[in-house]
C-alpha positions as YAML, in Angstrom:
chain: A
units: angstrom
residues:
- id: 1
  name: UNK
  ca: [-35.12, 12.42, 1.57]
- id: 2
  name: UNK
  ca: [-32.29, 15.15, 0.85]
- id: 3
  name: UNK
  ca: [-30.18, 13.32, 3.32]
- id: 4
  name: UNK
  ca: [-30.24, 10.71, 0.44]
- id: 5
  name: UNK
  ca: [-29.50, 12.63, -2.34]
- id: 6
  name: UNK
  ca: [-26.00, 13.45, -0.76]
- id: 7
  name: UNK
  ca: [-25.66, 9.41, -0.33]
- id: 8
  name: UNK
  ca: [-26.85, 8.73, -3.83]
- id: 9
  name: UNK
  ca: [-24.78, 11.59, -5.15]
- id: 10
  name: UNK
  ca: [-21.32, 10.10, -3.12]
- id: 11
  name: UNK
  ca: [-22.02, 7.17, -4.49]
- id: 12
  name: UNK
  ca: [-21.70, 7.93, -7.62]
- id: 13
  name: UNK
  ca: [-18.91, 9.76, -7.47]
- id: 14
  name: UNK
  ca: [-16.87, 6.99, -5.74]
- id: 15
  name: UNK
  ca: [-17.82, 4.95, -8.48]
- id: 16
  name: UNK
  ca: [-16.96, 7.56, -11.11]
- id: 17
  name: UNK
  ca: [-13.35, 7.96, -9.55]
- id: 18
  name: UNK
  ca: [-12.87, 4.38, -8.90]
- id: 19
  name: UNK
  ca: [-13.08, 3.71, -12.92]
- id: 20
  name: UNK
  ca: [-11.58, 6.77, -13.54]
- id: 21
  name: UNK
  ca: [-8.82, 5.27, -11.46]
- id: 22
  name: UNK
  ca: [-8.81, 1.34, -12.56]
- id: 23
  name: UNK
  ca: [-9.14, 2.59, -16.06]
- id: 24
  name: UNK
  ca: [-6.25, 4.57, -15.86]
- id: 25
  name: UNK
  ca: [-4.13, 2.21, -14.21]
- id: 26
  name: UNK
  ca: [-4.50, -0.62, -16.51]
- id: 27
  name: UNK
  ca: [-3.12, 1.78, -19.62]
- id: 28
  name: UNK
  ca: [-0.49, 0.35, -21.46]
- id: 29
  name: UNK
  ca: [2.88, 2.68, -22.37]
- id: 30
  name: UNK
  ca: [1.64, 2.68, -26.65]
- id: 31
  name: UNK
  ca: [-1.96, 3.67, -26.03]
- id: 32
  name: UNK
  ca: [-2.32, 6.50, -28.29]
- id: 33
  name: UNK
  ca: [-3.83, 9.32, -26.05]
- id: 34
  name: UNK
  ca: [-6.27, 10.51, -25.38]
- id: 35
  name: UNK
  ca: [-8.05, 7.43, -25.07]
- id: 36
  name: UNK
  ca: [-11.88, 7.62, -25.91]
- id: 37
  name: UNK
  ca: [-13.67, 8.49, -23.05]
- id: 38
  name: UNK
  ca: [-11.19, 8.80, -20.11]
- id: 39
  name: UNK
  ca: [-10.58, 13.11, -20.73]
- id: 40
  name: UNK
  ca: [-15.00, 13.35, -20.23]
- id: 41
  name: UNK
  ca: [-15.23, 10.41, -17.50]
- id: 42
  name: UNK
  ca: [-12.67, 13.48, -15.54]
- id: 43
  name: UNK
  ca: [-14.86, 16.03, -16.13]
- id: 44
  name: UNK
  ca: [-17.90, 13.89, -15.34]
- id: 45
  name: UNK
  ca: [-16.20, 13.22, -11.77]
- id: 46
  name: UNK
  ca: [-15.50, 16.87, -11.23]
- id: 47
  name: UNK
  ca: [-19.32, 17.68, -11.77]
- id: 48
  name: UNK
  ca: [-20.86, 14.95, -9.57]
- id: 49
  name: UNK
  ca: [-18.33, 16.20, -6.88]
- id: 50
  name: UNK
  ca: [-19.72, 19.64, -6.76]
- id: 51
  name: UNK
  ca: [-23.22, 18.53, -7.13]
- id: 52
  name: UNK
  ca: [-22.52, 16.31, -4.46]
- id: 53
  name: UNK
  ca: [-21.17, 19.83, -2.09]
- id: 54
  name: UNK
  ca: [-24.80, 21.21, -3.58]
- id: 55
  name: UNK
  ca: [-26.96, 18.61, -2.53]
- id: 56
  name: UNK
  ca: [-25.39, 18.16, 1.35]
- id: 57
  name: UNK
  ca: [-25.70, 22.26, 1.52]
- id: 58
  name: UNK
  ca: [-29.66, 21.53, 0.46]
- id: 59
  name: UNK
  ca: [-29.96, 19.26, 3.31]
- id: 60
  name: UNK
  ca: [-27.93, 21.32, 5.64]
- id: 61
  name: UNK
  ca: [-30.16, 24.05, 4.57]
- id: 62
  name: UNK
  ca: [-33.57, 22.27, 4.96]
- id: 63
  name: UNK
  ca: [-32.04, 20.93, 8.44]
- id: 64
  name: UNK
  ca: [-31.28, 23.90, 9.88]
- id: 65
  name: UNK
  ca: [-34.47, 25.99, 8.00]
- id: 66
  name: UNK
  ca: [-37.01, 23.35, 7.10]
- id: 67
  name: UNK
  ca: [-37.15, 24.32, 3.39]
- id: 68
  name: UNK
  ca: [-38.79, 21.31, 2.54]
- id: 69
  name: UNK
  ca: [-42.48, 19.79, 3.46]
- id: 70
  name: UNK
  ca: [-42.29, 17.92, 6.14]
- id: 71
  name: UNK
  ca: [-43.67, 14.06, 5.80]
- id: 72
  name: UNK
  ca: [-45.03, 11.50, 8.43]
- id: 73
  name: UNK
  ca: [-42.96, 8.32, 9.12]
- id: 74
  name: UNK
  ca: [-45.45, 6.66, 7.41]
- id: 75
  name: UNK
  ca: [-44.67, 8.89, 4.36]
- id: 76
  name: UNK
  ca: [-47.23, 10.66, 4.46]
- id: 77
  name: UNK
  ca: [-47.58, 14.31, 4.41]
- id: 78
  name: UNK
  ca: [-47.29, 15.46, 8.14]
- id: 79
  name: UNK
  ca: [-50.77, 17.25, 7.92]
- id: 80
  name: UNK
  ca: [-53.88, 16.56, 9.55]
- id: 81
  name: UNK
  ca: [-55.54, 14.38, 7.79]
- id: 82
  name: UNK
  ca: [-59.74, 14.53, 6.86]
- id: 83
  name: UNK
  ca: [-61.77, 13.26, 9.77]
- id: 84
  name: UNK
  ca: [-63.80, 9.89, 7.97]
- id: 85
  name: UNK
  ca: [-67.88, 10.50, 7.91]
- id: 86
  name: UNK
  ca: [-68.18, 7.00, 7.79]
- id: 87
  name: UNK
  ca: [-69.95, 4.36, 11.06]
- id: 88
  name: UNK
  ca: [-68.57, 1.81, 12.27]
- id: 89
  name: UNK
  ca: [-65.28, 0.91, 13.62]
- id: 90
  name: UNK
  ca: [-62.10, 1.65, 11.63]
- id: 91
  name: UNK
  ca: [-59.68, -1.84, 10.94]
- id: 92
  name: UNK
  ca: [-56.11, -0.30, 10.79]
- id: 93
  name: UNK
  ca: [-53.97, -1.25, 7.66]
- id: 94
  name: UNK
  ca: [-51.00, -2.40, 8.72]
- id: 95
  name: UNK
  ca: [-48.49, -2.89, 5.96]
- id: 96
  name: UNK
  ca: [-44.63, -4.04, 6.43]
- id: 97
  name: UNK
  ca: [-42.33, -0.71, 4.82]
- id: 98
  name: UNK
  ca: [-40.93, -1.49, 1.50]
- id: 99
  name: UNK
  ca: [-37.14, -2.28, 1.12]
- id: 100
  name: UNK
  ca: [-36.36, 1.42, -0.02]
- id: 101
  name: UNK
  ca: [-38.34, 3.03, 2.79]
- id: 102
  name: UNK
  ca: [-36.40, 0.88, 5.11]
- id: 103
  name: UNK
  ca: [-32.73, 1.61, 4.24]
- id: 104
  name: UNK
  ca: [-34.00, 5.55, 3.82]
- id: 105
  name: UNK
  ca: [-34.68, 5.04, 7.57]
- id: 106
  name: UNK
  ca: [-31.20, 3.48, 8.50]
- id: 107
  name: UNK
  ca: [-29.13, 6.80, 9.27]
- id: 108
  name: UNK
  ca: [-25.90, 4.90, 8.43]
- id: 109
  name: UNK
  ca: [-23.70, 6.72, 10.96]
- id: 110
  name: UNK
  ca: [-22.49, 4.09, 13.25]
- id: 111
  name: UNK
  ca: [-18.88, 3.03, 14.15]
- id: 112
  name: UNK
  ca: [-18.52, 0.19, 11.38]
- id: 113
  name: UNK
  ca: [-20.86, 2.27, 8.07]
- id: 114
  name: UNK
  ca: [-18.45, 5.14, 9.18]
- id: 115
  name: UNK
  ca: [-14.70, 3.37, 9.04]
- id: 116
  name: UNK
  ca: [-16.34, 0.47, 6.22]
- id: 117
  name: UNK
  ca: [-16.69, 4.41, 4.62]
- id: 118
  name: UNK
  ca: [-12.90, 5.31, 5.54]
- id: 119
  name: UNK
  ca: [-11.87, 2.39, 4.25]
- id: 120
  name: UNK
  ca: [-12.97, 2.22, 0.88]
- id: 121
  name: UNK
  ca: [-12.19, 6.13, 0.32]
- id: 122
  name: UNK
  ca: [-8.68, 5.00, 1.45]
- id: 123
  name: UNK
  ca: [-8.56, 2.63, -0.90]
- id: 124
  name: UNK
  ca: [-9.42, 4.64, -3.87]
- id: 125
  name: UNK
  ca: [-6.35, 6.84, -2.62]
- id: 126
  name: UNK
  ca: [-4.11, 4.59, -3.18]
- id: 127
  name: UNK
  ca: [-5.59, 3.42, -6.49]
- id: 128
  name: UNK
  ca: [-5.40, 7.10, -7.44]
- id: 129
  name: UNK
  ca: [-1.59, 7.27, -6.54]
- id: 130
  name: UNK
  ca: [-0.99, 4.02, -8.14]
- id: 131
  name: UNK
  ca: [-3.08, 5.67, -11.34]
- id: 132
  name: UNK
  ca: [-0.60, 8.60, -11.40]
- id: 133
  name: UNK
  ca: [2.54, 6.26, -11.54]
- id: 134
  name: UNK
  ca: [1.24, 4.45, -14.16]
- id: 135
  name: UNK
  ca: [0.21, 7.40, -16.02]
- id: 136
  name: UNK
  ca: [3.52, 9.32, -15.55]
- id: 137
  name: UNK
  ca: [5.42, 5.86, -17.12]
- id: 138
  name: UNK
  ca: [2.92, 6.32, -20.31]
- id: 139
  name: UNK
  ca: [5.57, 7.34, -22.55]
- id: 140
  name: UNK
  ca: [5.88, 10.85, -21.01]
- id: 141
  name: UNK
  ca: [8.64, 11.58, -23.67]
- id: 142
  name: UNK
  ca: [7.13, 13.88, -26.52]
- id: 143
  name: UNK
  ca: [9.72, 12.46, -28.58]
- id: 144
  name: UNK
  ca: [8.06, 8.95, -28.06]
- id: 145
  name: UNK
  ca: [4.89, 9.66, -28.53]
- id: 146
  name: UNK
  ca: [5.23, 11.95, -31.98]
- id: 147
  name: UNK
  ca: [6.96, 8.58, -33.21]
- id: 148
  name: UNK
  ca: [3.74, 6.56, -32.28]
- id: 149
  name: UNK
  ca: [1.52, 9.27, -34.04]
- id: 150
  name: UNK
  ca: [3.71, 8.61, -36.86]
- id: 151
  name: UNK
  ca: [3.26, 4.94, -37.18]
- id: 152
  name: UNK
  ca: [6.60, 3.64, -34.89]
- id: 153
  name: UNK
  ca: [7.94, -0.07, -35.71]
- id: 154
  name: UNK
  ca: [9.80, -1.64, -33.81]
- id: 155
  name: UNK
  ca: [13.32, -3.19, -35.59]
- id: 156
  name: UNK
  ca: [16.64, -4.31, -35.65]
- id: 157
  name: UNK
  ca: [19.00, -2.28, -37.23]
- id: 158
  name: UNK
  ca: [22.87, -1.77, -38.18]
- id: 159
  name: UNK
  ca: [24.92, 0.77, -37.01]
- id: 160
  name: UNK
  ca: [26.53, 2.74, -39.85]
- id: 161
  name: UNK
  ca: [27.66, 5.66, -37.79]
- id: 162
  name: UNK
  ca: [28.71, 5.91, -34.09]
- id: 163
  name: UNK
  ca: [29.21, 9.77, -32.67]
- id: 164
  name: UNK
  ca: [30.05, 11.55, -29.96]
- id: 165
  name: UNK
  ca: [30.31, 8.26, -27.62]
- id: 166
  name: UNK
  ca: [30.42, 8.99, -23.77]
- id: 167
  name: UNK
  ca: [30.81, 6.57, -21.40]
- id: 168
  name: UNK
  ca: [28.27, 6.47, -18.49]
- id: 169
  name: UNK
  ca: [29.74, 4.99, -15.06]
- id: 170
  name: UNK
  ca: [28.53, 4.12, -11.66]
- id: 171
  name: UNK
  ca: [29.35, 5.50, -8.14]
- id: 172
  name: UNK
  ca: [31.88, 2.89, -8.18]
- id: 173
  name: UNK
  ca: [33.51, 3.95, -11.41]
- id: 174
  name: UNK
  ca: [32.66, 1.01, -13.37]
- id: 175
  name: UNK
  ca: [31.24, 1.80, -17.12]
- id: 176
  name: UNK
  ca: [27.94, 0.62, -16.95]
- id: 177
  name: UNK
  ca: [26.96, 1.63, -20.75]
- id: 178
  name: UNK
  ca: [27.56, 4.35, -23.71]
- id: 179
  name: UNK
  ca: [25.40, 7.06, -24.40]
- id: 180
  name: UNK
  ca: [25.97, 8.08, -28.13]
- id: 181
  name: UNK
  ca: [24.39, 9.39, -31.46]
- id: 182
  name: UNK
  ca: [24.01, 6.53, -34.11]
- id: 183
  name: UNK
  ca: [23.15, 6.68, -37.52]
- id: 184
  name: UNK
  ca: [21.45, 3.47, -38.52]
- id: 185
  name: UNK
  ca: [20.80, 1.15, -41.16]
- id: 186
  name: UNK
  ca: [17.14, -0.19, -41.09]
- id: 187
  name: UNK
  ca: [14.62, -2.09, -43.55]
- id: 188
  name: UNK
  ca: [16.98, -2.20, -46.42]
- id: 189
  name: UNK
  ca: [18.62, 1.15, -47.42]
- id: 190
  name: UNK
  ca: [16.31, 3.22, -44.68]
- id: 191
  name: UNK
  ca: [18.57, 5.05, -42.40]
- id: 192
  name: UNK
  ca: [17.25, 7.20, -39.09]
- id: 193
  name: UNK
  ca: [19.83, 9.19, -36.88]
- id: 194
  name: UNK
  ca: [19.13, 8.59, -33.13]
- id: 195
  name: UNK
  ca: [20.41, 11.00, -30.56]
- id: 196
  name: UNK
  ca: [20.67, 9.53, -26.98]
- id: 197
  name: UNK
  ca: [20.95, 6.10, -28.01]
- id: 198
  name: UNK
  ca: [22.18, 4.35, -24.78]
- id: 199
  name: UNK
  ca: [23.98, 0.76, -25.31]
- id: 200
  name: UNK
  ca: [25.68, -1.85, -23.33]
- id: 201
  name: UNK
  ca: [28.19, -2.08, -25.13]
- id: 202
  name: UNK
  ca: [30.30, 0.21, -26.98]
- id: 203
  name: UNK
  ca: [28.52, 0.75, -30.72]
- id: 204
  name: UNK
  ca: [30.73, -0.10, -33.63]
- id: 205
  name: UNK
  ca: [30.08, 0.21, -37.03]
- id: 206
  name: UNK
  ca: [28.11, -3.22, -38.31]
- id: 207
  name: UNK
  ca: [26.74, -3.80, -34.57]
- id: 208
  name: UNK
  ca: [23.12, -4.20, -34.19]
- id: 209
  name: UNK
  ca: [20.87, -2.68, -32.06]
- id: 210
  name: UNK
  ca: [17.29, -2.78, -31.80]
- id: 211
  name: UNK
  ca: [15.34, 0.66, -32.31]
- id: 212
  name: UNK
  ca: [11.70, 2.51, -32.21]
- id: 213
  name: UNK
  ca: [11.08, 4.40, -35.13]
- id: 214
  name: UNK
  ca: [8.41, 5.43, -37.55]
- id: 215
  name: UNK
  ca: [9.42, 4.35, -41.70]
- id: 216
  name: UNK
  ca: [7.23, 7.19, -42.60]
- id: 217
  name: UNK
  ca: [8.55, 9.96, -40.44]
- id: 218
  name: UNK
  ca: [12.59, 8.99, -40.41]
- id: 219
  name: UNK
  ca: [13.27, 12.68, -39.58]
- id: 220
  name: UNK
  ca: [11.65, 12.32, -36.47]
- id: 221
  name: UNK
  ca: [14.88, 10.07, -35.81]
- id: 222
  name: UNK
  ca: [14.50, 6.65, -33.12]
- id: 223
  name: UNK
  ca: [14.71, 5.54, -29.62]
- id: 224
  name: UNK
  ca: [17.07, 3.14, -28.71]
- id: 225
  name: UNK
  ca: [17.61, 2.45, -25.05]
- id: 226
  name: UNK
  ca: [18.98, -1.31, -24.43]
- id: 227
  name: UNK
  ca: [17.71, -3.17, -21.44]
- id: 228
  name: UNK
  ca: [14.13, -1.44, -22.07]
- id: 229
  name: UNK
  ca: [11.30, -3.03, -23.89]
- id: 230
  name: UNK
  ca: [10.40, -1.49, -26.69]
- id: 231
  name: UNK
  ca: [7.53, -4.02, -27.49]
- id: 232
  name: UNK
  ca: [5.98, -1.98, -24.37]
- id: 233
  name: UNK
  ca: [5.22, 1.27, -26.45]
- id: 234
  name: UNK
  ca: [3.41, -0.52, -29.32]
- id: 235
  name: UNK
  ca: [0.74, -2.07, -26.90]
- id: 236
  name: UNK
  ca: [-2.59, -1.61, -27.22]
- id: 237
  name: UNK
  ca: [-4.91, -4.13, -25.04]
- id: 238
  name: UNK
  ca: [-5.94, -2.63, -21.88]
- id: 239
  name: UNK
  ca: [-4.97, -4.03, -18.78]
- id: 240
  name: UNK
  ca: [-3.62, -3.80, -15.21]
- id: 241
  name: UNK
  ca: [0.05, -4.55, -14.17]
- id: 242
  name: UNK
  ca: [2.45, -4.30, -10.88]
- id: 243
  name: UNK
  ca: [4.10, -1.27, -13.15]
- id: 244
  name: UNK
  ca: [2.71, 1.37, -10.14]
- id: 245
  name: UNK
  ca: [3.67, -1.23, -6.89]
- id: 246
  name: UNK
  ca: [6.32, 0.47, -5.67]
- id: 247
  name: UNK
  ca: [4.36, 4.30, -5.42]
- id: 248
  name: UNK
  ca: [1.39, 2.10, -4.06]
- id: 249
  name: UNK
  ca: [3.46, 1.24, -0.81]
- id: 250
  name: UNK
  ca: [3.62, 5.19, 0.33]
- id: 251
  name: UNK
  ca: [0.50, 6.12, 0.05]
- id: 252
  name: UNK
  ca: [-0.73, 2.55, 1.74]
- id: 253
  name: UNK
  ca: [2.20, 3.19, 4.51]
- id: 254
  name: UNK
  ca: [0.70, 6.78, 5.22]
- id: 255
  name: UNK
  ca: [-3.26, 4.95, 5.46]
- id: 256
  name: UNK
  ca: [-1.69, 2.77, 8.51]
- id: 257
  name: UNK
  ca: [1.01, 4.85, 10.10]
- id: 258
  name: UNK
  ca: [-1.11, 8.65, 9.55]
- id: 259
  name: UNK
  ca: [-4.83, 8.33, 7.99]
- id: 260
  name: UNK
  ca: [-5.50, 4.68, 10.33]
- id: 261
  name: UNK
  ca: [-4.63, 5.83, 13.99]
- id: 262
  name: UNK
  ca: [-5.41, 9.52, 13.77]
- id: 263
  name: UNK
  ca: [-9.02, 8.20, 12.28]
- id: 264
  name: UNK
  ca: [-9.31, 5.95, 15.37]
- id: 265
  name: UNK
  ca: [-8.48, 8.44, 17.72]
- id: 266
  name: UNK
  ca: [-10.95, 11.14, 16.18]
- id: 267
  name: UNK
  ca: [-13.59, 8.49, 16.81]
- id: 268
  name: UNK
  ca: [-16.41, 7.63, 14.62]
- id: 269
  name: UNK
  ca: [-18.83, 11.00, 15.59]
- id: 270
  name: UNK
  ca: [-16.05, 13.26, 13.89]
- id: 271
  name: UNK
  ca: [-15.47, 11.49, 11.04]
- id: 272
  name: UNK
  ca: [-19.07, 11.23, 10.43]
- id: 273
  name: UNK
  ca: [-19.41, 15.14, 11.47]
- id: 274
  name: UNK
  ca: [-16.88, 15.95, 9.06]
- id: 275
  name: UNK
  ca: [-18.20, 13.96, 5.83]
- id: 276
  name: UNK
  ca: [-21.68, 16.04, 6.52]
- id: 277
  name: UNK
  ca: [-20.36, 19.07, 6.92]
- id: 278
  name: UNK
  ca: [-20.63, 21.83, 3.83]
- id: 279
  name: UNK
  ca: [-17.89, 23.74, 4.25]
- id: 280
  name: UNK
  ca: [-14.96, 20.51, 4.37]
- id: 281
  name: UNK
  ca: [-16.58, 18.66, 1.71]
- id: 282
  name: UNK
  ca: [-16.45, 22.05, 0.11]
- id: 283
  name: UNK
  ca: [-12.48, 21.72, 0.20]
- id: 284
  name: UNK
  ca: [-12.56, 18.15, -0.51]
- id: 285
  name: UNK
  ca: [-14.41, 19.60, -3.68]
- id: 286
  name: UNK
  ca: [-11.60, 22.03, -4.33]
- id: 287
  name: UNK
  ca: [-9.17, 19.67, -3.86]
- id: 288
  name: UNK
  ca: [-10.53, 16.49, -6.19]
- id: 289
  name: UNK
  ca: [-10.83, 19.57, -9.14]
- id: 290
  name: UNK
  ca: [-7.63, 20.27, -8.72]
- id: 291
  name: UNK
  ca: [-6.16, 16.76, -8.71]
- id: 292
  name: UNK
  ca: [-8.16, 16.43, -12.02]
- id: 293
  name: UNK
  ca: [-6.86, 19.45, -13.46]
- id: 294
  name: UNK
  ca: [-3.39, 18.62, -12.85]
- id: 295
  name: UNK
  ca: [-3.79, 14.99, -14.42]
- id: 296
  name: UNK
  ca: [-6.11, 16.50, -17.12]
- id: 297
  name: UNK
  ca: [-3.15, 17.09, -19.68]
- id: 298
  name: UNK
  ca: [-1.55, 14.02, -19.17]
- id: 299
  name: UNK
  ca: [-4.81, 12.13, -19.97]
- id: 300
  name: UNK
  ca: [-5.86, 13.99, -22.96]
- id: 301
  name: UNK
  ca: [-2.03, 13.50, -24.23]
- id: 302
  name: UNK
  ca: [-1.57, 17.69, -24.45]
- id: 303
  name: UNK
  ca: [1.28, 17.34, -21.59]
- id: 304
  name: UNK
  ca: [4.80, 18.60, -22.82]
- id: 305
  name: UNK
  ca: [6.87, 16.24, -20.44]
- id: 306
  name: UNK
  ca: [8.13, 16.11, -17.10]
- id: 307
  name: UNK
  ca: [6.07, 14.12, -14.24]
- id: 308
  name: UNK
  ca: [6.24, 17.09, -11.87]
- id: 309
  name: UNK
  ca: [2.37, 17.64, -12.01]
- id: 310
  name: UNK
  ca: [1.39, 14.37, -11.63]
- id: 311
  name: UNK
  ca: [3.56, 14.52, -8.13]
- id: 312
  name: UNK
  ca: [2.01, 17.52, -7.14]
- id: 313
  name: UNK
  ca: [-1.30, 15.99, -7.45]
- id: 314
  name: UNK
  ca: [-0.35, 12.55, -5.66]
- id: 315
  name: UNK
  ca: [1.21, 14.55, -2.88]
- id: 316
  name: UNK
  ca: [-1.40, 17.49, -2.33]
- id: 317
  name: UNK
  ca: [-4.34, 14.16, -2.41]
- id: 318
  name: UNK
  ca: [-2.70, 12.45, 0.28]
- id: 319
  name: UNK
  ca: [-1.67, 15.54, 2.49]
- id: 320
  name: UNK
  ca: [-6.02, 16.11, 1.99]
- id: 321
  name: UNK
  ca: [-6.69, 12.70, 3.60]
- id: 322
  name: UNK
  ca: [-3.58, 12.45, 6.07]
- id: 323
  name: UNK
  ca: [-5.04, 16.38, 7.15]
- id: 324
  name: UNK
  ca: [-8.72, 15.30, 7.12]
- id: 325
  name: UNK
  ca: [-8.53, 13.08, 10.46]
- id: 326
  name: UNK
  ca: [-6.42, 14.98, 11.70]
- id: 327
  name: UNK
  ca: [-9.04, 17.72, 11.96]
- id: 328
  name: UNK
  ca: [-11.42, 15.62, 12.91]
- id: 329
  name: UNK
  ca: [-9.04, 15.04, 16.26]
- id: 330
  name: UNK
  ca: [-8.81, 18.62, 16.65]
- id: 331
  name: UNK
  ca: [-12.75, 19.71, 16.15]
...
């Protein structure tokens, strides 16, 4: 029965990373972090992957030592059982195995349990990428989010002041908008100075731009970007969106150009050889804690800005599954 504790034990911890992963995707950009929940559902996932390294090296252990009693394959205990006193002849009880004691038999390690197994772990890759993305668009600005902690509105306002106005062009030396700092006019005689403002058009004095700030904090200035939705960062119902797509489509190119042939050509046996084995899933351990850790500060909201973890993480998961048939080819 150790042999399923390691199944019961991965299953679980796909499960764990799978809503670890949908939950995350489906945050919206105003979700005041950290969200309830999410920071220990991490830490949850880092403990059922290490007890799931524990339980396969019990079951390496007691296949290789026989640390554990032995049973019948009538589950029974393997020892001789009490010769009967009794006359007469003996009727034998014969009893179809229960549904449990019949999958516990199934050894799960043919060609389609083995790449239906591939499959779904490359799935959750991708998920996981796509769960990045969308966590690295979660208002990643400090700025943005100390205005949300401070009660942000969004408004339309007046310019009252327009400073140092630049120009911003493209490769083709057209303007394409103004980067400036504004001082604006907003609910009555509230005014909030906004540096970085970027506008279509040039800002004059008495033009009217729409702006993110907080009423209660005006020192903590505003955000005013045109042509981006500022609705976005007030939102607050859960829910999943084609935000991530586009950093879907390189992990899911690198499952059928890499992680699909190479896990073909290993052949089933290898794969299966290599999700048994203590010492890989030992690295695949390593590897999920560190993913975690890396994401850990952008899910409890404690990151200072910049998306250069979250990359590090997307990259060094997919390098561990573009490597891991790749080994298998070469055991």
């Amino acid at each position: 029965m150790s042999a399923w504790f390691v199944r019961i034990a991965g299953v679980f911890v796909y499960v764990t990373a799978a809503v670890l992963a949908v939950w995350t995707t489906g945050l919206p950009a105003g979700v005041p972090l950290p969200v309830p929940g999410l920071v220990p559902l991490a830490w949850v996932l880092v403990g059922l992957v290490w007890l799931r390294v524990l339980a396969l090296v019990l079951w390496w252990a007691d296949d290789h030592y026989g640390w554990f009693p032995r049973r019948g394959d009538d589950g029974t205990s393997a020892r001789p059982s009490a010769v009967s006193l009794e006359k007469g002849p003996a009727r034998p009880r014969r009893e179809r195995p229960g549904l449990f004691r019949r999958l516990a038999s199934y050894t799960y390690d043919g060609v389609p349990w083995v790449f239906l197994r591939q499959s779904l772990v490359w799935l959750l890759v991708v998920l996981a990428v796509v769960a990045l993305s969308v966590l690295g668009r979660a208002h990643t600005s400090q700025h943005v989010r100390s205005l949300l902690r401070a009660g942000a509105v969004h408004a339309t306002a007046t310019v009252v002041e327009a400073e140092k106005v630049r120009e911003r062009r493209d490769d083709e030396d057209a303007i394409t908008g103004y980067h400036s700092t504004l001082v604006l006019a907003a609910r009555g005689d509230g005014r909030v100075r906004v540096e970085g403002a970027f506008t279509g058009g040039r800002p004059e004095p008495g033009s009217r731009v729409e702006v993110l700030w907080a009423p209660s904090a005006p020192e903590l200035g505003g955000l005013v970007e045109e042509g981006r939705d500022m609705e976005r960062y007030l939102d607050r119902d859960w829910g999943l969106t084609l935000s991530g797509t586009a950093f879907a489509l390189l992990p899911l190119l690198l499952v059928l150009t890499c992680m699909l042939p190479t896990a073909i050509a290993a052949e089933a046996d290898c794969l299966q050889e290599q999700a048994w084995s203590p010492l890989a899933q030992t690295v695949h351990a390593t590897a999920v804690t560190g993913f975690v850790l890396l994401a850990l500060p952008y899910l409890s909201g404690t990151f200072t800005g910049g998306g250069a973890p979250l990359f590090v993480a997307g990259a060094g998961l997919l390098a561990l599954y573009v490597a891991m048939p790749v080994r298998a080819i070469m055991a």
